[in-house]
mmCIF file of C-alpha atoms and ligand atoms in Angstrom:
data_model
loop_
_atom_site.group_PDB
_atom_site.id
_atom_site.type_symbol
_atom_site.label_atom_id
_atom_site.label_comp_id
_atom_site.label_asym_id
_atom_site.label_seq_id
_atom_site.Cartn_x
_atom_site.Cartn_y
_atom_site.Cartn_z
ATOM 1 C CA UNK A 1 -18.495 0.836 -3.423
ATOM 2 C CA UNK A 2 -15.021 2.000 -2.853
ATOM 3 C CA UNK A 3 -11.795 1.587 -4.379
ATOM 4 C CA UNK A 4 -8.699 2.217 -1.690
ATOM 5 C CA UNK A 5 -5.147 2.631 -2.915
ATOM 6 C CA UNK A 6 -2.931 1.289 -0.748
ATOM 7 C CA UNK A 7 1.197 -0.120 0.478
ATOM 8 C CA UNK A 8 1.221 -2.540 3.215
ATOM 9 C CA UNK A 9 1.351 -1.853 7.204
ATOM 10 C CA UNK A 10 -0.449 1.491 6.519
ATOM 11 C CA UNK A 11 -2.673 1.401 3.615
ATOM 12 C CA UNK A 12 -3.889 -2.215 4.789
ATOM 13 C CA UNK A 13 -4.685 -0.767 8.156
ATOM 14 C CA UNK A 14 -7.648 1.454 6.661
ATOM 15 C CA UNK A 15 -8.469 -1.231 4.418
ATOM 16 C CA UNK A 16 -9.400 -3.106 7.098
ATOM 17 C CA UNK A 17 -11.288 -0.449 8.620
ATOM 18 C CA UNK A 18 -13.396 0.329 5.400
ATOM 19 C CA UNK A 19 -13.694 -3.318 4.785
ATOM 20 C CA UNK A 20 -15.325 -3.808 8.244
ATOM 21 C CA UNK A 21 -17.550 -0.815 6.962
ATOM 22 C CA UNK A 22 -18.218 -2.066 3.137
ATOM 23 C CA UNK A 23 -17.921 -6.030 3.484
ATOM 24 C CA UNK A 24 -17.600 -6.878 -0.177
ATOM 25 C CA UNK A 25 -18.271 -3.442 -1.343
ATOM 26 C CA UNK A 26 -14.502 -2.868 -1.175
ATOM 27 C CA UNK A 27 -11.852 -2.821 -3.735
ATOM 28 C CA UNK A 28 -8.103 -2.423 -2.634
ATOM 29 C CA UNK A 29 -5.638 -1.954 -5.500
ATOM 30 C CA UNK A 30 -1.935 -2.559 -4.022
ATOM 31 C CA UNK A 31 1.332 -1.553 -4.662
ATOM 32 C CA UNK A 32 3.392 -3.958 -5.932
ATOM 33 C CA UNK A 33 6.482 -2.139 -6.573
ATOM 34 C CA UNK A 34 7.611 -3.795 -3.521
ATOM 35 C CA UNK A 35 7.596 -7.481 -5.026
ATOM 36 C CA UNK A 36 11.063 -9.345 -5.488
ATOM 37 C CA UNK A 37 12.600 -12.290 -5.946
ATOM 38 C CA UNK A 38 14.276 -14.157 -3.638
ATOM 39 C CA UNK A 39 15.359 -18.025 -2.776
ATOM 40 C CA UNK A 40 13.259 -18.589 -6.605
ATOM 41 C CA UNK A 41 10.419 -17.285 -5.100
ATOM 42 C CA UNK A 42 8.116 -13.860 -5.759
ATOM 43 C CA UNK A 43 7.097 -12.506 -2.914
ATOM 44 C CA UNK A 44 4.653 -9.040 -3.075
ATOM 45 C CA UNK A 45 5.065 -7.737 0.616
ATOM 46 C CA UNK A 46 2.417 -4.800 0.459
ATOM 47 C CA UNK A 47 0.076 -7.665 -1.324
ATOM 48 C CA UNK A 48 0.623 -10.004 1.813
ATOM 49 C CA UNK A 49 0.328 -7.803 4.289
ATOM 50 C CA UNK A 50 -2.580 -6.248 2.958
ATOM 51 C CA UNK A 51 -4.015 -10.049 2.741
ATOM 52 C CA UNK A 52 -3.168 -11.065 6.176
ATOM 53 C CA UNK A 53 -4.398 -8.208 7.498
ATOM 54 C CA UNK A 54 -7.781 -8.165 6.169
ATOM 55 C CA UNK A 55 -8.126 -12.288 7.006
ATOM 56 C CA UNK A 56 -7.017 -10.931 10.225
ATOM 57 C CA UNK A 57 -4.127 -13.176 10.908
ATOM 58 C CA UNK A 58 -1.670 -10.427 10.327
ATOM 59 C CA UNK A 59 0.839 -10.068 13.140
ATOM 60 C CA UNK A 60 -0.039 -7.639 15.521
ATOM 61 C CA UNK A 61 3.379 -6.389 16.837
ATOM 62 C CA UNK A 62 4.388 -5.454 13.187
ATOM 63 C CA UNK A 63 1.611 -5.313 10.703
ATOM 64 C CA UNK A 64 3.334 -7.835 8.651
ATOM 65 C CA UNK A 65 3.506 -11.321 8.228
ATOM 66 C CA UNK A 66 1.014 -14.371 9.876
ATOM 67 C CA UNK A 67 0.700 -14.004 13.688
ATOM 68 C CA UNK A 68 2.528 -16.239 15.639
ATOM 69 C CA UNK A 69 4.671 -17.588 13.088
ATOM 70 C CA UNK A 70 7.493 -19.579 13.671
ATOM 71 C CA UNK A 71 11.384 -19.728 11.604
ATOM 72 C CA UNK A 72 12.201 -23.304 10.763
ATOM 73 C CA UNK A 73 12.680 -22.647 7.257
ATOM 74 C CA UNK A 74 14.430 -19.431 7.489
ATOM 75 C CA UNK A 75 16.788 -20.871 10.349
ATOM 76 C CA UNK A 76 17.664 -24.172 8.380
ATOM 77 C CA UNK A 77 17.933 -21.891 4.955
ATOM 78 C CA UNK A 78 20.578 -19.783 6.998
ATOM 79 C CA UNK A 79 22.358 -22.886 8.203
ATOM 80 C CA UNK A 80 22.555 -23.404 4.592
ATOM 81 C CA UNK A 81 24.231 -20.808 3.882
ATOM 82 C CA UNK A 82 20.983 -19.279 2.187
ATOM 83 C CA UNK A 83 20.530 -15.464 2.748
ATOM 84 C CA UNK A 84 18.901 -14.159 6.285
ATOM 85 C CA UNK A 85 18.273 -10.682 5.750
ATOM 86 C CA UNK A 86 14.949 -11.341 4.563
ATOM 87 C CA UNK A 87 12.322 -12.335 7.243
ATOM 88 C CA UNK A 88 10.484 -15.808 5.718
ATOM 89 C CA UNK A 89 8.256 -17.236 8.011
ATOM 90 C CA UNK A 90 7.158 -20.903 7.991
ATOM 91 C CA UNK A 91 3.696 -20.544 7.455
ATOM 92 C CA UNK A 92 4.802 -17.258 4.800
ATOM 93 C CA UNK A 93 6.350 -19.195 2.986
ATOM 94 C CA UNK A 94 3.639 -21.423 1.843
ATOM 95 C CA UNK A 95 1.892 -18.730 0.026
ATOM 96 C CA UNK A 96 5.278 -17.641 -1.440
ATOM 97 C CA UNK A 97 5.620 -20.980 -2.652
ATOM 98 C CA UNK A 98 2.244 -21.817 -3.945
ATOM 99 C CA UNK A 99 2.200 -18.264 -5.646
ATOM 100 C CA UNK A 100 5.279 -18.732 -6.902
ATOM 101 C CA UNK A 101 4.911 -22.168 -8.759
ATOM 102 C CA UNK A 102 1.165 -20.589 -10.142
ATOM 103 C CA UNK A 103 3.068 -17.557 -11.912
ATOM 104 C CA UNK A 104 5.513 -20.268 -13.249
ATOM 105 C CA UNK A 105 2.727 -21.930 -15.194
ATOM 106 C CA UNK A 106 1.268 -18.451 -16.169
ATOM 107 C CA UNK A 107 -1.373 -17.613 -14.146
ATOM 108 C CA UNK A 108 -2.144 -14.099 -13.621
ATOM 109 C CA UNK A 109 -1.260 -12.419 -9.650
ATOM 110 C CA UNK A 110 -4.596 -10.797 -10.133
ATOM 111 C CA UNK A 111 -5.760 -14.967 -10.315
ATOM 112 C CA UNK A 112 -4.154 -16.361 -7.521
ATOM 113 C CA UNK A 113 -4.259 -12.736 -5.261
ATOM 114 C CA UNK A 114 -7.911 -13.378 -5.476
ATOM 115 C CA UNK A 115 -8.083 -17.157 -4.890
ATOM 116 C CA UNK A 116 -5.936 -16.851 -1.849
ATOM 117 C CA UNK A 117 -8.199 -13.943 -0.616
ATOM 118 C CA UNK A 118 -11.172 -16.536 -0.979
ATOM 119 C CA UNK A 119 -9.527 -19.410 0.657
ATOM 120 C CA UNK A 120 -8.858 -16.752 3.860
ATOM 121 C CA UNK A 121 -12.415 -15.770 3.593
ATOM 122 C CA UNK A 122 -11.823 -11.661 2.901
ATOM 123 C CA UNK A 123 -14.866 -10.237 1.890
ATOM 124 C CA UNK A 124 -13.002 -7.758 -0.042
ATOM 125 C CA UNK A 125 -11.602 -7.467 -3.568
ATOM 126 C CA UNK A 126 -7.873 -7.366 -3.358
ATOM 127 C CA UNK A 127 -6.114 -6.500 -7.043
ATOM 128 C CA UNK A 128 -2.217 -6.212 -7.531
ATOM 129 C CA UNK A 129 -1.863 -2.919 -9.078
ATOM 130 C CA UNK A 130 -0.735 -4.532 -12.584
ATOM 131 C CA UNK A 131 -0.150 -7.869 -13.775
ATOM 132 C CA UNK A 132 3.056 -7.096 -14.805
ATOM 133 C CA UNK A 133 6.487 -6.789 -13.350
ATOM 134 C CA UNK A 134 7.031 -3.733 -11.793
ATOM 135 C CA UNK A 135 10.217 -2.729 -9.299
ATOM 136 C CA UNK A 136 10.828 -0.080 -7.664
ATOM 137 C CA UNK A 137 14.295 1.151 -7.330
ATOM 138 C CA UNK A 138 15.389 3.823 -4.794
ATOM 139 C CA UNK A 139 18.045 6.437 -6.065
ATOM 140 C CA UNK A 140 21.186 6.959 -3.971
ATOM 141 C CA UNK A 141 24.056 8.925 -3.993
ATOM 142 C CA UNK A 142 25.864 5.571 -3.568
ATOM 143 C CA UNK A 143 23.991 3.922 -6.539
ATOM 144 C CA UNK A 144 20.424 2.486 -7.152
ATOM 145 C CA UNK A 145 18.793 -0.253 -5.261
ATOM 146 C CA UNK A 146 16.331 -2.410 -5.339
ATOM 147 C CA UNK A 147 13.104 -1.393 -2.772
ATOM 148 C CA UNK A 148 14.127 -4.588 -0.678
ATOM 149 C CA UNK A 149 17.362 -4.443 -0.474
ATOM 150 C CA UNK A 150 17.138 -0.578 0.567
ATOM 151 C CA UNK A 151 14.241 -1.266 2.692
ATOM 152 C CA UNK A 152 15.065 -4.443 4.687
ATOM 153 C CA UNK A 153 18.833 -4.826 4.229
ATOM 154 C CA UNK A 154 19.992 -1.315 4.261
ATOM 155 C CA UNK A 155 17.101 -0.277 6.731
ATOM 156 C CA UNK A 156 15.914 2.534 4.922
ATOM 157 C CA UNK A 157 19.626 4.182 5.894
ATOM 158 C CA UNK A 158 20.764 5.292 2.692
ATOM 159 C CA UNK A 159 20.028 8.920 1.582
ATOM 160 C CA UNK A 160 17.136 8.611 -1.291
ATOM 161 C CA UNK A 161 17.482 10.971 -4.146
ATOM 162 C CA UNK A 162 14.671 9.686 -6.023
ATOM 163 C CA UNK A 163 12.703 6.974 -7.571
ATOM 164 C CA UNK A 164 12.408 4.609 -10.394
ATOM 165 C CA UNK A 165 9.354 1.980 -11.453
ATOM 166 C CA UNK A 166 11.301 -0.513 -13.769
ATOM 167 C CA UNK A 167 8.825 -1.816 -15.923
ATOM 168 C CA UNK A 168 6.182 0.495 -15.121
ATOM 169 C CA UNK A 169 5.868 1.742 -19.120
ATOM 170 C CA UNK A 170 5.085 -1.607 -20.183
ATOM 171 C CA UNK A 171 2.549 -2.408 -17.185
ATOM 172 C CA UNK A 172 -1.299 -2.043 -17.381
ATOM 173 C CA UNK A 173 -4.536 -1.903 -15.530
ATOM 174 C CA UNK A 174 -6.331 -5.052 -15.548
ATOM 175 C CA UNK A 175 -9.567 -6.282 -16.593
ATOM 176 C CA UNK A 176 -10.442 -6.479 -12.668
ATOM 177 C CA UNK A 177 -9.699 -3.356 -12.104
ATOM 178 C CA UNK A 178 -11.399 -1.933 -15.337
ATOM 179 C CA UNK A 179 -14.508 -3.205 -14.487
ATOM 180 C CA UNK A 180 -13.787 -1.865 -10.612
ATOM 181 C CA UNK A 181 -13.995 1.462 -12.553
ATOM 182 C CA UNK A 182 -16.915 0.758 -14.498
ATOM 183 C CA UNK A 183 -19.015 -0.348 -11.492
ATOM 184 C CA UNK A 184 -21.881 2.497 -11.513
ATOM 185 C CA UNK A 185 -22.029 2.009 -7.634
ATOM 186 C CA UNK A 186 -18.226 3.263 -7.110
ATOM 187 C CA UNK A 187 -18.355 6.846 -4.660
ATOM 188 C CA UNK A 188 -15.278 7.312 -3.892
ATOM 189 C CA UNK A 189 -11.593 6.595 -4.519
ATOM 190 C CA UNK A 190 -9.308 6.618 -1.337
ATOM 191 C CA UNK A 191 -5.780 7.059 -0.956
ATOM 192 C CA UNK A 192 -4.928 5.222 2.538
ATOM 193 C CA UNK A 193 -2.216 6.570 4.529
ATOM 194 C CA UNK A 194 0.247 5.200 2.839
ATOM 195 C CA UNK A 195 3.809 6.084 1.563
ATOM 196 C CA UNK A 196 3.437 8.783 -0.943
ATOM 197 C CA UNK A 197 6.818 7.865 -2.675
ATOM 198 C CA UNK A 198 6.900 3.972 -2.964
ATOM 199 C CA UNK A 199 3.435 2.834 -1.906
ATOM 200 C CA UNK A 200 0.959 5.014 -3.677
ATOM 201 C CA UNK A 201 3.555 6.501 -6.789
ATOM 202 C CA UNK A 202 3.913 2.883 -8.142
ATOM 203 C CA UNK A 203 0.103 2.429 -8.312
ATOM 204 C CA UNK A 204 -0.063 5.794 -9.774
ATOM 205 C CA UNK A 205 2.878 5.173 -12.225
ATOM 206 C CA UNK A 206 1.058 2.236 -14.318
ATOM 207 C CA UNK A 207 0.433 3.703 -17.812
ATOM 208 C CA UNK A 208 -2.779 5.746 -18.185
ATOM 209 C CA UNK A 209 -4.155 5.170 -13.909
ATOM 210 C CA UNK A 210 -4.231 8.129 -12.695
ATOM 211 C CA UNK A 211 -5.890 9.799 -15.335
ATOM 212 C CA UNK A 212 -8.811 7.523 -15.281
ATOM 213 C CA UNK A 213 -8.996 7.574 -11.756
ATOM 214 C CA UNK A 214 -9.191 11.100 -12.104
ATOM 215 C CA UNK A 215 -12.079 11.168 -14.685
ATOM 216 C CA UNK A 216 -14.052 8.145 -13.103
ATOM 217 C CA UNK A 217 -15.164 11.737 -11.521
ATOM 218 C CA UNK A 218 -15.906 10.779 -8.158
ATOM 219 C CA UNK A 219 -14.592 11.977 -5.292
ATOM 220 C CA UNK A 220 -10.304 11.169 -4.744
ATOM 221 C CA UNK A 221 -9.603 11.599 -0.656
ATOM 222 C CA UNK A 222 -6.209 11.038 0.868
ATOM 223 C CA UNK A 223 -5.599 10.188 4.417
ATOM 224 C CA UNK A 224 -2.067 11.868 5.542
ATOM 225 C CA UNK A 225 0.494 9.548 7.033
ATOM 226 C CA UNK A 226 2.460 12.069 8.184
ATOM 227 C CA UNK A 227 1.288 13.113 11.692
ATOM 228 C CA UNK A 228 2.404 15.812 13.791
ATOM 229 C CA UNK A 229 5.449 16.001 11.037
ATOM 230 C CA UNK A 230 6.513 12.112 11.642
ATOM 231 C CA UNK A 231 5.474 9.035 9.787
ATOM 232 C CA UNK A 232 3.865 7.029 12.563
ATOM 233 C CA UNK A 233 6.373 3.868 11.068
ATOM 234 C CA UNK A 234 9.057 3.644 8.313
ATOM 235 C CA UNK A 235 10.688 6.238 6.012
ATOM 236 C CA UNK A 236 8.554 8.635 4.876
ATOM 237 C CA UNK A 237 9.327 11.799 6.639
ATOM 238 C CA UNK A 238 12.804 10.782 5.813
ATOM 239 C CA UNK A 239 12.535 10.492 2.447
ATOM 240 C CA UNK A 240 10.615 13.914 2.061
ATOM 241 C CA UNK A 241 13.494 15.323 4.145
ATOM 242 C CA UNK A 242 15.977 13.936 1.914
ATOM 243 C CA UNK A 243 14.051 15.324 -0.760
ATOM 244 C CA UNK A 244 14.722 18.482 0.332
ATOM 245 C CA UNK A 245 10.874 18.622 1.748
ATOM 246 C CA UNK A 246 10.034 19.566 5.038
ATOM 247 C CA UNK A 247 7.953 16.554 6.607
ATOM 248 C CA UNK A 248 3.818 18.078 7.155
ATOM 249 C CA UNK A 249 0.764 16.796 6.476
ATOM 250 C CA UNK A 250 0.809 19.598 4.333
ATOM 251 C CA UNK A 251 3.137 18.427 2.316
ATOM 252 C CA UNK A 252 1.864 15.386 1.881
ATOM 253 C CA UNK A 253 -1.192 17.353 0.848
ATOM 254 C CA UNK A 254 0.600 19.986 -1.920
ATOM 255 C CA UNK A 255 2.449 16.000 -2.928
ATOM 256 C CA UNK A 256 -1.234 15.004 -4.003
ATOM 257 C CA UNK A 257 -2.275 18.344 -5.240
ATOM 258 C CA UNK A 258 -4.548 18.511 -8.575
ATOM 259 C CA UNK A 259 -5.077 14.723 -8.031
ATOM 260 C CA UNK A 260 -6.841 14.649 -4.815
ATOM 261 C CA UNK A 261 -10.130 16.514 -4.066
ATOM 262 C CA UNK A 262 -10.198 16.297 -0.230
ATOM 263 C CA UNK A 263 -7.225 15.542 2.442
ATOM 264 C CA UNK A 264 -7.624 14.461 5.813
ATOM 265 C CA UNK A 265 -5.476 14.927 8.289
ATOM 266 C CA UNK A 266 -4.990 14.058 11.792
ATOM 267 C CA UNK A 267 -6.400 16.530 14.867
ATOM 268 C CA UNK A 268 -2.869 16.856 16.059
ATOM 269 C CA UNK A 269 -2.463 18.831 12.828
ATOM 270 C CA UNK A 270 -5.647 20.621 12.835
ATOM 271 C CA UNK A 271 -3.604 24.107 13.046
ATOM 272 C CA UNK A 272 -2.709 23.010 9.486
ATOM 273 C CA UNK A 273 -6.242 23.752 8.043
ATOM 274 C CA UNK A 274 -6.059 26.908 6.898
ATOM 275 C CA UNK A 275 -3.243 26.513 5.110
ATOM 276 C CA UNK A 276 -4.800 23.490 2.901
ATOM 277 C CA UNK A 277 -7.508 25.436 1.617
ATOM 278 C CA UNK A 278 -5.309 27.295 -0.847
ATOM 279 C CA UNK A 279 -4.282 24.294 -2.310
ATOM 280 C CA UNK A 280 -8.642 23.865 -3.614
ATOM 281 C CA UNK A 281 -8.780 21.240 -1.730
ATOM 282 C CA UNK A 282 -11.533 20.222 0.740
ATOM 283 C CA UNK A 283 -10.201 18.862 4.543
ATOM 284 C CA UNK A 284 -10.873 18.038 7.603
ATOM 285 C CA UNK A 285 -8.697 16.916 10.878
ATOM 286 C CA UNK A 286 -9.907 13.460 12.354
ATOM 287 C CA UNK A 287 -8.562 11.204 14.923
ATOM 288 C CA UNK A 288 -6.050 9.199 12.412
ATOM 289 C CA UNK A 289 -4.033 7.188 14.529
ATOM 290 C CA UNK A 290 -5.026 3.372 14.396
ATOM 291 C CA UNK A 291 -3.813 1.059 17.167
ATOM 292 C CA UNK A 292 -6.785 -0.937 17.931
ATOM 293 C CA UNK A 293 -9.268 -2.142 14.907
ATOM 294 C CA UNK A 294 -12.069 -0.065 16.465
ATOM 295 C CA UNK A 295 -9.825 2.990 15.541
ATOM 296 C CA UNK A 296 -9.449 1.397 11.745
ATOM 297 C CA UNK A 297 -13.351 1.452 11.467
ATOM 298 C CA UNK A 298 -13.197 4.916 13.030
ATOM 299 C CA UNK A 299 -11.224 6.108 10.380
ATOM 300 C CA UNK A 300 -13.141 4.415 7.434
ATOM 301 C CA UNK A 301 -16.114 6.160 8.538
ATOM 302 C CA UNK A 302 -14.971 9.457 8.289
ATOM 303 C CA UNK A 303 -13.278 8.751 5.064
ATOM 304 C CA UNK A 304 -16.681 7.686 3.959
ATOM 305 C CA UNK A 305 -18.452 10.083 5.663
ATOM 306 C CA UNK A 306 -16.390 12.683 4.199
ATOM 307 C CA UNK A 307 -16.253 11.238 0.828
ATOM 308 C CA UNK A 308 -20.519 11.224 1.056
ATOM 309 C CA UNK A 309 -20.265 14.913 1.489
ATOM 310 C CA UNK A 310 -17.751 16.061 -1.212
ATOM 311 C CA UNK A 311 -20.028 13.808 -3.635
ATOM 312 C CA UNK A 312 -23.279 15.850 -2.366
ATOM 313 C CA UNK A 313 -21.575 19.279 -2.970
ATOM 314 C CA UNK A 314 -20.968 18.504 -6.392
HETATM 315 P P1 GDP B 401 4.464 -0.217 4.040
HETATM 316 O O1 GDP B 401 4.346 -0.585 2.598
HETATM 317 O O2 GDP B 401 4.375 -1.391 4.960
HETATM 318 O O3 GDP B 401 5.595 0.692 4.331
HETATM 319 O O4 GDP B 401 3.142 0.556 4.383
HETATM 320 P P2 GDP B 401 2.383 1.796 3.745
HETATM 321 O O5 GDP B 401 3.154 2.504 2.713
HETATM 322 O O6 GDP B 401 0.991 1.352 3.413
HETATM 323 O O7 GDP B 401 2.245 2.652 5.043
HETATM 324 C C1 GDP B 401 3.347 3.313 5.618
HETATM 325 C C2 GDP B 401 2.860 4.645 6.095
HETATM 326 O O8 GDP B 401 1.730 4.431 6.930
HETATM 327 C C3 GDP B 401 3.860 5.374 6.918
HETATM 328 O O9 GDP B 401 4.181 6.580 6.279
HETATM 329 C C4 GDP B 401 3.154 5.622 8.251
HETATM 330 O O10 GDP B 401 3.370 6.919 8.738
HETATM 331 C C5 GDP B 401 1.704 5.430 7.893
HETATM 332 N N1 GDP B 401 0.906 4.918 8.995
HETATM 333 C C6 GDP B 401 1.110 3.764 9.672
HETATM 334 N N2 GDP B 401 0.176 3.621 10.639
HETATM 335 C C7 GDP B 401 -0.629 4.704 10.564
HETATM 336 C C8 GDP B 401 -1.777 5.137 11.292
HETATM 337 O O11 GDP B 401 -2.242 4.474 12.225
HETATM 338 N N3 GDP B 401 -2.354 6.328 10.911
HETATM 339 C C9 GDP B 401 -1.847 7.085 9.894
HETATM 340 N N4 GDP B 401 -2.472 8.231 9.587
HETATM 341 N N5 GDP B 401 -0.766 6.709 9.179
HETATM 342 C C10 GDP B 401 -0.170 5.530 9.513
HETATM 343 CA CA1 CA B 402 5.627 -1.509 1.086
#
């Protein structure tokens, strides 16, 4: 059994990957930091994209979204007068709308997340980081914004000076993901190669996490998704740079330090190595880059692999 933090395009690549590897012997706990709402609707992108991906009807040009989808709504919603920034697909927007209307009568996102993950027939566990409302809000010199409207409407242009988790003090880990703890069978807890800043902080914000993470006592690995100094999509080699950190795997390493037990990173930054070992962590270069879904198992199998043998040198 393994639990996977994870974002979206990223994190719900290697779930896919270890869920071709575990079946139902999977847990992914996702980021919902990224959720808003918009038109009256919630929508959780990471949460989506994690789910379309592992039903495999994700779009394949993007990583987000259902494949060959097609923009009635958001055209007509535009003619409107509606808002257009926001990409809705057609068939999107029934789960945005179904979700939506469940949360209005008080259902739990944990519920429904795993009810729609049935009906798509993943084998997986999927569980929203927190049932509660959580937002992240990215820090600029010009002001603070919501993750969307930085993200999608801005385009990630704005300099970041840090981050906020509204709502984060009053979230907490769920039942589902208490007994994901308690399972005696968990070996490992993996942090996918996700964004370090708003993917993997939000999950690691909620009150109390990361410390029992961290004493579960099994072995915490992190997959860099910083290669060769670039994030292979979106902002974060930006951010870090904005930060004032120079992009590296290795930064992305010292970022997890004291949390994480091993690293891995990819072979392009293998010349990295033995400058990870101060840090007391464990870590190994692997092919890392996933473009077909043989590459995703790949991956899982050395996180697994690697994961096995940090356990059995305990
Ligand atoms: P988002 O929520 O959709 O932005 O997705 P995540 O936060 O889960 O993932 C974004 C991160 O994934 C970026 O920093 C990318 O560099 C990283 N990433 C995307 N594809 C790959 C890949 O194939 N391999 C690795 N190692 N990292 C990747
Ligand atoms: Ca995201």
């Amino acid at each position: 059994m393994i639990l996977a933090l994870a974002g979206g395009v990223g994190g719900a690549k290697l779930a896919d990957g270890l869920m071709q590897l575990l079946g139902d012997e999977l847990t992914v706990l996702v980021n919902t930091g990224d959720d808003f709402e918009h038109m009256g609707l919630t929508i959780c992108p990471d949460l989506d994209t994690v789910t379309y991906t592992l039903a495999g009807i994700a779009e394949p040009s993007t990583g987000w979204g259902v494949a060959g989808e097609s923009w009635a709504f958001l055209d007509q919603a535009t003619r409107l007068g509606g808002p257009s920034w926001f990409q809705l697909g057609d068939r999107d927007v029934a789960l945005h709308v179904l979700r939506s209307e469940r949360l209005r009568r008080g259902e739990r996102l944990t519920e429904i997340t795993a009810d729609v993950c049935c009906r798509l027939g993943i084998r997986a566990q999927v569980l929203p980081m927190t049932d509660a409302a959580v937002r992240t809000i990215v820090h600029t010199p010009q002001g603070k914004l919501p993750f969307q409207e930085y993200f999608v409407k801005e385009r990630c242009a704005p300099v970041v000076t840090g981050f906020a988790f509204a709502g984060s003090e009053s979230a907490a880990p769920t039942r589902e993901l208490d007994a994901a703890l308690a399972d005696r069978d968990l070996a490992a807890i993996v942090l996918c190669p996700s964004n370090p800043y708003v993917s993997i902080a939000p999950i690691l914000a909620v009150p109390g996490l990361q410390q029992r993470l961290k004493q579960r006592g099994v072995p915490i690995v992190a997959v860099s998704p910083i290669i060769g100094g670039a994030a292979v999509k979106g902002p974060a080699a930006k951010m870090m740079r904005e930060l004032g950190i120079e992009p590296s795997a290795l930064a992305v390493a010292e970022h997890y330090r004291g949390f994480i037990d091993g690293f891995l990173l990819d072979d392009a930054d293998a010349a990295l190595l033995p400058r990870l070992a101060p840090l007391g962590l464990a870590a190994r270069a692997v092919p890392s880059l996933m473009k077909t879904s043989a590459d995703r198992r790949h991956l899982a199998e050395a996180v697994v692999a690697f994961a096995a043998e940090l356990a059995a040198g305990r």
